[in-house]
Short mmCIF file of C-alpha atoms in Angstrom, two decimals:
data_model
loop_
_atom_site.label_atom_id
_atom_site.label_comp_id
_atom_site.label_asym_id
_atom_site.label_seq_id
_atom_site.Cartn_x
_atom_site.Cartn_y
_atom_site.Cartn_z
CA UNK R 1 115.80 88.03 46.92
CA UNK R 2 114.53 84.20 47.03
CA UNK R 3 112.61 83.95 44.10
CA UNK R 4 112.06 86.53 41.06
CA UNK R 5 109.04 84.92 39.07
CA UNK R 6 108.72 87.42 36.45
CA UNK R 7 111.29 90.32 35.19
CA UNK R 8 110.06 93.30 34.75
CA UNK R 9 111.49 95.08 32.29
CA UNK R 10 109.69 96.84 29.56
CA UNK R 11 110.81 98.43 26.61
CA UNK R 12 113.91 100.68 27.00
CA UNK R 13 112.89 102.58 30.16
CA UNK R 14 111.73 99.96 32.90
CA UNK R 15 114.34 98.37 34.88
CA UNK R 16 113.28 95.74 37.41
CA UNK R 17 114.91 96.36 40.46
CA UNK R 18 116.36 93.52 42.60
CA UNK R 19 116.42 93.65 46.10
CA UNK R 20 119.55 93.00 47.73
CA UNK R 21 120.81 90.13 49.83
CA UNK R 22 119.51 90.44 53.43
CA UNK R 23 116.59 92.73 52.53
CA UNK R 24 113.24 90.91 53.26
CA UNK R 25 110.63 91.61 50.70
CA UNK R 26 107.69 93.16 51.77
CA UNK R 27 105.22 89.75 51.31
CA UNK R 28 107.52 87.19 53.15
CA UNK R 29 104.93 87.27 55.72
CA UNK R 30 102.16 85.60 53.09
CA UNK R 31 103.77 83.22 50.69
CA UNK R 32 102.48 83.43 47.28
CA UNK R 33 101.55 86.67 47.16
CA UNK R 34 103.65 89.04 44.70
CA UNK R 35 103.83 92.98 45.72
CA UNK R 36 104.51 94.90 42.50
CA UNK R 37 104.75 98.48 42.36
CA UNK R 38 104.76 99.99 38.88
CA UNK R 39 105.28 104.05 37.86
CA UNK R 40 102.18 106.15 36.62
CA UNK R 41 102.23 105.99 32.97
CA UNK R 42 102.09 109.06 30.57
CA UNK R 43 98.75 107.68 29.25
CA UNK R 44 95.90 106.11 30.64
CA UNK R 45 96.60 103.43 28.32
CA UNK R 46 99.54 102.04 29.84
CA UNK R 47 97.78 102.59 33.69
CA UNK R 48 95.32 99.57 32.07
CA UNK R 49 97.60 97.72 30.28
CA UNK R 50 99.92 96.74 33.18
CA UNK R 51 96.80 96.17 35.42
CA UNK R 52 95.07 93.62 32.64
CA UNK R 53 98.68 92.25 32.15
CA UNK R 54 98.83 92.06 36.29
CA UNK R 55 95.18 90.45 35.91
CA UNK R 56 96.05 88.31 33.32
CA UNK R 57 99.46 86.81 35.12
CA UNK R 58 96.92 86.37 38.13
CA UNK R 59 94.68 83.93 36.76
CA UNK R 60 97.73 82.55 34.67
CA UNK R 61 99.95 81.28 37.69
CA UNK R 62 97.52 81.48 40.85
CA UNK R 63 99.07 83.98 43.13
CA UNK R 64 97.89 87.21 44.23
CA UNK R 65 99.26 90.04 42.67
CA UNK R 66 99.16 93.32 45.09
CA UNK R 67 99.46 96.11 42.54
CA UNK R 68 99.90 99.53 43.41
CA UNK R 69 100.37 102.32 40.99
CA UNK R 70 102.18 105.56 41.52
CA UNK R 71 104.16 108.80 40.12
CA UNK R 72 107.27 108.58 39.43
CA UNK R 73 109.57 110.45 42.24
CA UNK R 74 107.16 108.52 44.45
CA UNK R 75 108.48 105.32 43.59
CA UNK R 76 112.20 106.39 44.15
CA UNK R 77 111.39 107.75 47.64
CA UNK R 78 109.52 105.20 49.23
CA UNK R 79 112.07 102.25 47.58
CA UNK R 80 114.93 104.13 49.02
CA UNK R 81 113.02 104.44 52.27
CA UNK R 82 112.46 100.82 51.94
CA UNK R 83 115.71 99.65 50.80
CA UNK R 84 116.96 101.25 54.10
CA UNK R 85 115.04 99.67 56.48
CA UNK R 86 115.01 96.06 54.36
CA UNK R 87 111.00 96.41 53.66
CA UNK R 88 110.45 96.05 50.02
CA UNK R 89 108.20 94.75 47.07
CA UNK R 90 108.98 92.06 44.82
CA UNK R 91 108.73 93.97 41.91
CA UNK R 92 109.60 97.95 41.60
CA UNK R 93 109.28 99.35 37.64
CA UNK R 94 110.84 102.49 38.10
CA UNK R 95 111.16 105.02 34.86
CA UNK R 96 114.65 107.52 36.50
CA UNK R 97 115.52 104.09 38.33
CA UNK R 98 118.82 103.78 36.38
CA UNK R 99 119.83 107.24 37.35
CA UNK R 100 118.30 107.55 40.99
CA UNK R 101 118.69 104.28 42.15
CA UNK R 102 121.26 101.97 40.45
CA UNK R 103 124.06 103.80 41.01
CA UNK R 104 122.95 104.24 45.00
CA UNK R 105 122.30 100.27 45.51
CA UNK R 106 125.92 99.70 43.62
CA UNK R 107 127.43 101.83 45.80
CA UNK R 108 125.48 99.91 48.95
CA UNK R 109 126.50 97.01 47.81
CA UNK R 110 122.36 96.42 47.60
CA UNK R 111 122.45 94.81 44.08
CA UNK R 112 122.53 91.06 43.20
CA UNK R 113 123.56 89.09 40.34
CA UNK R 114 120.17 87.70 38.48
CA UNK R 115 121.88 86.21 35.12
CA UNK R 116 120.79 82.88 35.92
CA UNK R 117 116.92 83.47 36.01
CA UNK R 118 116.39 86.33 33.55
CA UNK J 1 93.07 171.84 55.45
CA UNK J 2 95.15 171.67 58.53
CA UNK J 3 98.40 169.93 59.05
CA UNK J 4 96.91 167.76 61.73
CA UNK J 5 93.99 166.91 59.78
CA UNK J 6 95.99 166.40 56.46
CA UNK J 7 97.98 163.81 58.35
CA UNK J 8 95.20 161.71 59.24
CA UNK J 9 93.81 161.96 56.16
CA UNK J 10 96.89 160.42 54.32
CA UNK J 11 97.29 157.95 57.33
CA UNK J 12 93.77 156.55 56.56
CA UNK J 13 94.11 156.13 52.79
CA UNK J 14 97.57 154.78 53.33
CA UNK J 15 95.45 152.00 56.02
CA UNK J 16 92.91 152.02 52.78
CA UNK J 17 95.33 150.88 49.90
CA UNK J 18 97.40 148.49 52.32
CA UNK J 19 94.58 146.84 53.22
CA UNK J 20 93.15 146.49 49.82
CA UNK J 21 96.54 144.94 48.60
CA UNK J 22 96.66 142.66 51.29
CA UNK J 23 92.97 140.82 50.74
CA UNK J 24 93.90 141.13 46.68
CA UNK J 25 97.16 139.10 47.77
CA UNK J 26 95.01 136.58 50.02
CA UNK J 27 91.91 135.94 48.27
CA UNK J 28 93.58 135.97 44.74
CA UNK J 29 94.41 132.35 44.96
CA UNK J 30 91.33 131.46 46.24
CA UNK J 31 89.66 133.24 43.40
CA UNK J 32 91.87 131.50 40.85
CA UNK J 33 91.05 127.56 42.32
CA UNK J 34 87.35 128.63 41.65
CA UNK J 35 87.69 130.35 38.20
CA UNK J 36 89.90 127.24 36.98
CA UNK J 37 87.24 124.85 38.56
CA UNK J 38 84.55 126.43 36.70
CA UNK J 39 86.22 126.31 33.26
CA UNK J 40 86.46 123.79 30.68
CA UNK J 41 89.98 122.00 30.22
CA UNK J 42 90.95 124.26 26.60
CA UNK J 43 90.08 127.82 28.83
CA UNK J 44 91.85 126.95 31.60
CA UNK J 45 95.57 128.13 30.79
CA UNK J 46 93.68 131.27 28.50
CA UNK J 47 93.77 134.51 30.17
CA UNK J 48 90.09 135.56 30.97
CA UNK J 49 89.63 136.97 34.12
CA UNK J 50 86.17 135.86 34.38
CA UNK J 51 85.19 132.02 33.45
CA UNK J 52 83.62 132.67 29.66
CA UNK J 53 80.88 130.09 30.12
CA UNK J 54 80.83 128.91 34.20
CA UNK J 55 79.71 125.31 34.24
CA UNK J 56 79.91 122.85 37.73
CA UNK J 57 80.80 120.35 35.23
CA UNK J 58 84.26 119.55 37.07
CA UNK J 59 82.53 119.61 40.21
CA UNK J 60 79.76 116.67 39.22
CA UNK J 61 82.67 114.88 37.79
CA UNK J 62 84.44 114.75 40.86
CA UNK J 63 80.97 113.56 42.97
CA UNK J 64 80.06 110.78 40.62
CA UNK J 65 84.08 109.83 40.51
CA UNK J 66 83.39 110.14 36.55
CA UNK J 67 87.16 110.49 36.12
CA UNK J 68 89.74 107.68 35.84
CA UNK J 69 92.19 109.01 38.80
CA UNK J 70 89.37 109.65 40.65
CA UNK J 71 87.57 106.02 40.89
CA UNK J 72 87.84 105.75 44.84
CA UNK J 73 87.86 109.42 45.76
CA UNK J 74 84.88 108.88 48.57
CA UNK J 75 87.11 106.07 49.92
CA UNK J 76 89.85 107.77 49.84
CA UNK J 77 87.88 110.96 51.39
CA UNK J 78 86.48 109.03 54.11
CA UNK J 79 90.28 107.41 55.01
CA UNK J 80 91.28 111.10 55.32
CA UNK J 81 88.33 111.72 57.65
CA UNK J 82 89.05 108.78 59.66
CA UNK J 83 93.19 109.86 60.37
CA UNK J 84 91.95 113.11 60.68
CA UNK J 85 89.48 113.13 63.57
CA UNK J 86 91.37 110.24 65.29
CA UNK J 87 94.52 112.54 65.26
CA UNK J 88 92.44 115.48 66.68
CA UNK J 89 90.99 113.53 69.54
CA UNK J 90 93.98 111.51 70.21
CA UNK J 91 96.08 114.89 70.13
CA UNK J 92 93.68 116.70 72.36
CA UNK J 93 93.46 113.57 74.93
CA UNK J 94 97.05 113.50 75.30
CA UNK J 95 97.34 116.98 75.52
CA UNK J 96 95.13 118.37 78.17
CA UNK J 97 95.83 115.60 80.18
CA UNK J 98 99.73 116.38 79.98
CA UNK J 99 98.59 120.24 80.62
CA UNK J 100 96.13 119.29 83.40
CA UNK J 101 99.13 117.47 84.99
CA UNK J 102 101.75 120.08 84.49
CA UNK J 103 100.23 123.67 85.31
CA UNK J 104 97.22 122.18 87.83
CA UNK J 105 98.64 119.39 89.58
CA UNK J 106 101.58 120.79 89.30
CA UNK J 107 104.02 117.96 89.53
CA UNK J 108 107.87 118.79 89.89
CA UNK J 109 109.60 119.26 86.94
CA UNK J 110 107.09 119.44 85.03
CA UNK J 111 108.15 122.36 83.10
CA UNK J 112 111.24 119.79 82.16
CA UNK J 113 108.25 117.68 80.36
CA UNK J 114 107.39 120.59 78.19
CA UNK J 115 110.81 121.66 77.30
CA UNK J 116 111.74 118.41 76.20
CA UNK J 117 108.13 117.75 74.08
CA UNK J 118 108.93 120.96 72.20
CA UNK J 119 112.59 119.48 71.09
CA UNK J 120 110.16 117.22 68.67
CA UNK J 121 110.33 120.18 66.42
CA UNK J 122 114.44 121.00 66.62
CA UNK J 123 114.28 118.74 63.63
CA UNK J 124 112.14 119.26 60.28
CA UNK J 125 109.69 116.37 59.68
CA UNK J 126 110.68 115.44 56.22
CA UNK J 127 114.08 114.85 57.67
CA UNK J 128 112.34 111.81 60.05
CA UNK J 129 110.50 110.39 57.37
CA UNK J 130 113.27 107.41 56.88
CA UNK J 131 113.28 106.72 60.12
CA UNK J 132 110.03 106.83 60.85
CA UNK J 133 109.23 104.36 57.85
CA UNK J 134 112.03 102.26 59.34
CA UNK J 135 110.14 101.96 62.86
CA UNK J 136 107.08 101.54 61.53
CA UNK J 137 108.50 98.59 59.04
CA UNK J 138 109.63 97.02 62.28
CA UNK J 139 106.37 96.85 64.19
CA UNK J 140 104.52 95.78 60.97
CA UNK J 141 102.36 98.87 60.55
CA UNK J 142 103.35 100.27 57.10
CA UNK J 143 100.27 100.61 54.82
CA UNK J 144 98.35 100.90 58.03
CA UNK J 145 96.39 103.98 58.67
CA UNK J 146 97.71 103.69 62.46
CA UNK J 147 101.52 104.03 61.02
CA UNK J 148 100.12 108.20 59.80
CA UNK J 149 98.03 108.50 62.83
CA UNK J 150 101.19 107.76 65.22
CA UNK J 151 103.07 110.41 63.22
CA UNK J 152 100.75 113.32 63.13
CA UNK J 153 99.67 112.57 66.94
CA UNK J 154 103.40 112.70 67.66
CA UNK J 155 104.10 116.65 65.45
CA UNK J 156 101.07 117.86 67.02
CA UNK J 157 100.81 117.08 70.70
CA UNK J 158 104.15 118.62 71.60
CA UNK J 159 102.70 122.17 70.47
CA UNK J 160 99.25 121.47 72.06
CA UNK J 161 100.37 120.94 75.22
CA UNK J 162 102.44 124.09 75.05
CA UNK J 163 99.13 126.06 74.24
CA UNK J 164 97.48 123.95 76.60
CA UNK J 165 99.48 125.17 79.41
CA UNK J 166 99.93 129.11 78.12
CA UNK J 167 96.08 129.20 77.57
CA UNK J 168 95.91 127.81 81.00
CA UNK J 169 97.50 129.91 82.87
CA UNK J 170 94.77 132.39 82.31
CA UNK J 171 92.04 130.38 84.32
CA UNK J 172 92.91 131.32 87.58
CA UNK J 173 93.75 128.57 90.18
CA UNK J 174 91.45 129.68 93.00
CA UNK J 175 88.86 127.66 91.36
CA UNK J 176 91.10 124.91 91.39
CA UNK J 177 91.33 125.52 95.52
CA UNK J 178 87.82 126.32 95.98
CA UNK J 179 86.53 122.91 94.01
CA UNK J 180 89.48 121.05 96.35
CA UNK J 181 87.72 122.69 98.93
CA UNK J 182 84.62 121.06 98.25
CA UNK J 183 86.02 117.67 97.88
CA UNK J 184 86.14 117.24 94.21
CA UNK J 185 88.99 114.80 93.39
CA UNK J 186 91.58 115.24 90.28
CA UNK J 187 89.80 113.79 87.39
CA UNK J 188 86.76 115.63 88.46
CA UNK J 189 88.54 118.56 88.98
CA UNK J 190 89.25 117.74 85.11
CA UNK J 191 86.31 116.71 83.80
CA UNK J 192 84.26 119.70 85.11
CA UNK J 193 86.06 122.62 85.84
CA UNK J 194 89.04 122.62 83.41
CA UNK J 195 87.77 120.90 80.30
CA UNK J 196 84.94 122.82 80.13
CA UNK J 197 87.00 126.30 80.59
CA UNK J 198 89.39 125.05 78.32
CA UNK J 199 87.45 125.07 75.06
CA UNK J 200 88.43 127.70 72.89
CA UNK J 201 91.83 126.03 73.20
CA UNK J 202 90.36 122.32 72.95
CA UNK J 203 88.80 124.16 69.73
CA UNK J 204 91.83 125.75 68.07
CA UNK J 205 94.01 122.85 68.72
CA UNK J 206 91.78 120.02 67.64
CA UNK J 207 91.20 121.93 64.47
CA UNK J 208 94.94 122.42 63.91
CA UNK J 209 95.58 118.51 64.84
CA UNK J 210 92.61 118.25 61.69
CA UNK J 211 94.50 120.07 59.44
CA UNK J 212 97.86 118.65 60.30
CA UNK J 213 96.67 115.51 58.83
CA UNK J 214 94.66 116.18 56.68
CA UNK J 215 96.55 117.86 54.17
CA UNK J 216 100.12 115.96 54.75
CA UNK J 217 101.41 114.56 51.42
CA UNK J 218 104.88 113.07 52.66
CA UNK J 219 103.85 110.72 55.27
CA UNK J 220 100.92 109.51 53.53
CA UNK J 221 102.26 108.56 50.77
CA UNK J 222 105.50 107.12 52.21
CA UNK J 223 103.67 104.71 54.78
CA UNK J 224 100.64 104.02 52.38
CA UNK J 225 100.97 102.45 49.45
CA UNK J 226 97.41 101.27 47.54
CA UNK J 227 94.46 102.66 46.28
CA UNK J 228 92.23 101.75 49.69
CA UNK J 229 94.32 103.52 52.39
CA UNK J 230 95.89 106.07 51.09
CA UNK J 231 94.72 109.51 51.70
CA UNK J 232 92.66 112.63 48.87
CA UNK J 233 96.39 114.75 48.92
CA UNK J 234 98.13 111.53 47.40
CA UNK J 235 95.43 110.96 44.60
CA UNK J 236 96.00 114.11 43.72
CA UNK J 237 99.30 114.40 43.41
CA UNK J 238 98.59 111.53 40.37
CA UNK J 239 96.88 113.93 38.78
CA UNK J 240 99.42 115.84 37.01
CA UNK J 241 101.82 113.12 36.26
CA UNK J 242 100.18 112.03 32.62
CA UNK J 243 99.33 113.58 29.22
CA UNK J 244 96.27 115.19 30.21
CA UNK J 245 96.71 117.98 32.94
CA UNK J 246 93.13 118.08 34.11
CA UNK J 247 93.23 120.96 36.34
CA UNK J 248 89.73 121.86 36.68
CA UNK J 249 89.11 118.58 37.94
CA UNK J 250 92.17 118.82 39.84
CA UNK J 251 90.80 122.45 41.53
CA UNK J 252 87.39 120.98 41.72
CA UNK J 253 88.21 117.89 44.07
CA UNK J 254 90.80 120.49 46.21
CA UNK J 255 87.82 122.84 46.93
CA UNK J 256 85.54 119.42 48.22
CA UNK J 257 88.58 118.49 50.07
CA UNK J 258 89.08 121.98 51.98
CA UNK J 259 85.41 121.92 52.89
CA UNK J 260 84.89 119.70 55.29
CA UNK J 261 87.57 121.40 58.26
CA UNK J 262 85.96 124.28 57.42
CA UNK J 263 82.82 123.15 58.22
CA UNK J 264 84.14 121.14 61.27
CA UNK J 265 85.85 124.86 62.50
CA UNK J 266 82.65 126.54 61.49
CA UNK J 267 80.46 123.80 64.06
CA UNK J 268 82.08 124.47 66.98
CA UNK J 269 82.91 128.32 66.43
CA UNK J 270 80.73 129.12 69.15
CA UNK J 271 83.04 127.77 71.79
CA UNK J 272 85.91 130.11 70.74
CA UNK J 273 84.73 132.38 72.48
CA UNK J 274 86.99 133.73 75.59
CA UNK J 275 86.65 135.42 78.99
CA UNK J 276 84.77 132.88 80.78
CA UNK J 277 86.19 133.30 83.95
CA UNK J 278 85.90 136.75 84.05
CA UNK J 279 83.96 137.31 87.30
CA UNK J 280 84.69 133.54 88.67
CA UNK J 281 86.83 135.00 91.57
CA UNK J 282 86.12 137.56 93.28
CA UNK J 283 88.81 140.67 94.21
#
């Protein structure tokens, strides 16, 4: 991935996801736009608090934030669909990432070193 | 009573009870998506047969999108509408003009174009869903409306032209000779002789295109992603992810969604009807 501009990791159960080297992410095409796709929370409360924080982030740094929110074993599908063809979001939060995914993009090779910006 | 009549005695209750478990076992479900819509959230997992105080509360819920998973459910009905009818018509373009070609022009081979359109379904559709999102990442289209359109034009043509052709086969082709006979060209021989005999079959598989999309869950939410394309059967699948479990809202926006095919089947009933070429040749 070129840039990450903000981790996404969140409490003890988010992991941001990185895209892998030669995957292009899924907003190349408009520059300064950030595709973020975060898991339904358990409460409504946590459905508006990542869209204010989204908001918030918005206004903060100037780009356009394309949030969508969805459940759960959604999120693993279509990022494993996407991860195949090399058509992904910036930002995944995924809540049965570290089981479903993780292990999957270390064995493809699909996972890149982010130490230096997070 | 005689053994003869005693037989068809037993035969008739036994056609009796069969047939009363069999619309118990069908309209059972059906029963249960009303009785939960009608019932406030606490009732719903009780076990009353009969709703203790029936309110349409769900159901005005649902129309005034009074519900937090439900904010865009008018949007989200109308982008079902719009896949839906554009799959019917494209399926039912494509396929009576592949049927018109095959069984009335009769080209050669044709029955080689059939064959091979019916391989489409040697392999299950969720097992193309990669691939598909793969092609459809390559030409640009994914959270595109035209990316689910292409793919339930492409499961549902295949089986309409093989109707298509059976249902043809019935019309007999004298009146294909006699209109030749009187000049008429292909595409008019189309237009006004086999269209219009065709139209129970135009009716059953345009409907069936209409339901194809309309209630697929995989696709849509695979090549959609956000809240302004996506599709009613991917809101609510949302619904039971969270602490609440609203199912009479849940049941309430199902039964809105399974009304309109039903009243799109229910229009055009009238042209189900068969035998219209009965007495159209003579001998």
């Amino acid at each position: 991935m070129k840039r990450i501009s903000r981790r996404g990791v969140l409490g003890g159960v988010g992991a941001a996801v990185a895209a892998g080297t030669g995957l292009r992410p899924r907003s190349a095409k408009a520059a300064g736009e950030l595709t973020v796709w975060w898991t339904q929370g358990f409460y409504k409360a946590e459905n508006d608090a990542v869209i204010a924080w989204m908001a918030d982030w918005e206004k903060r740094n100037n780009t356009k934030v394309n949030l969508t929110i969805m459940n759960g074993p959604d999120v693993i599908t279509k990022l494993i669909a996407g991860m195949q063809v090399g058509d992904v979001p910036d930002v995944v939060h995924t809540v049965t990432g570290d089981r479903f995914l993780v292990p999957r993009a270390a064995w493809n090779d699909q996972l890149e070193d982010v130490s230096d910006v997070v | 009573m005689t053994a003869p009549r005693r037989g068809r005695v037993i035969n008739s209750i036994g056609v009796w009870v069969l047939s009363a478990v069999l619309l118990v076992w069908t309209l059972l479900p059906i029963y249960n998506i009303i009785r939960v819509s009608m019932q406030e959230k606490e009732e719903v997992l009780s076990t009353s047969v009969f709703p203790v105080a029936p309110s349409p509360h769900a159901f005005s819920v649902v129309f005034r999108q009074a519900f937090w998973l439900l904010e865009t459910f008018w949007n989200q009905m109308g982008n079902s509408f719009f896949i839906g009818i554009i799959v019917a018509l494209l399926t039912l373009t494509i396929g009576s003009l592949t049927s018109f070609t095959i069984s009335r022009m009769r080209i050669r081979s044709g029955w080689m174009l059939t064959n091979a359109a019916l391989l489409t379904y040697v392999i299950p559709m969720s097992f193309l869903a990669i691939p598909f999102y793969g092609i459809m990442g390559k030409y640009g289209l994914t959270n595109h409306p035209l990316a689910v359109i292409a793919v339930e034009v492409t499961f549902a043509t295949p089986y309409a032209i093989f109707i298509f052709q059976q249902y043809s086969a019935s019309i007999p082709f004298e009146l294909d000779e006699a209109a030749r006979s009187d000049g008429a060209s292909p595409p008019q021989i189309f237009f006004r002789i086999y269209l219009p005999l065709m139209a129970p079959a135009l009716v059953a598989i345009g409907t069936y295109a209409l339901l194809l999309s309309w209630n697929e869950y995989l696709y849509a939410f695979l090549l959609l992603s956000g809240g302004k394309v996506v599709t009613v059967p991917v809101t609510l699948g949302k619904f039971l992810v969270g602490d609440e479990a609203p199912w009479n809202y849940l049941m309430a926006a199902a039964i809105i969604y399974a009304l309109p095919p039903l009243l799109i089947y229910y229009g055009f009933r009238r042209k189900m009807s068969g035998g219209l070429t009965m007495g159209g040749v003579k001998g």
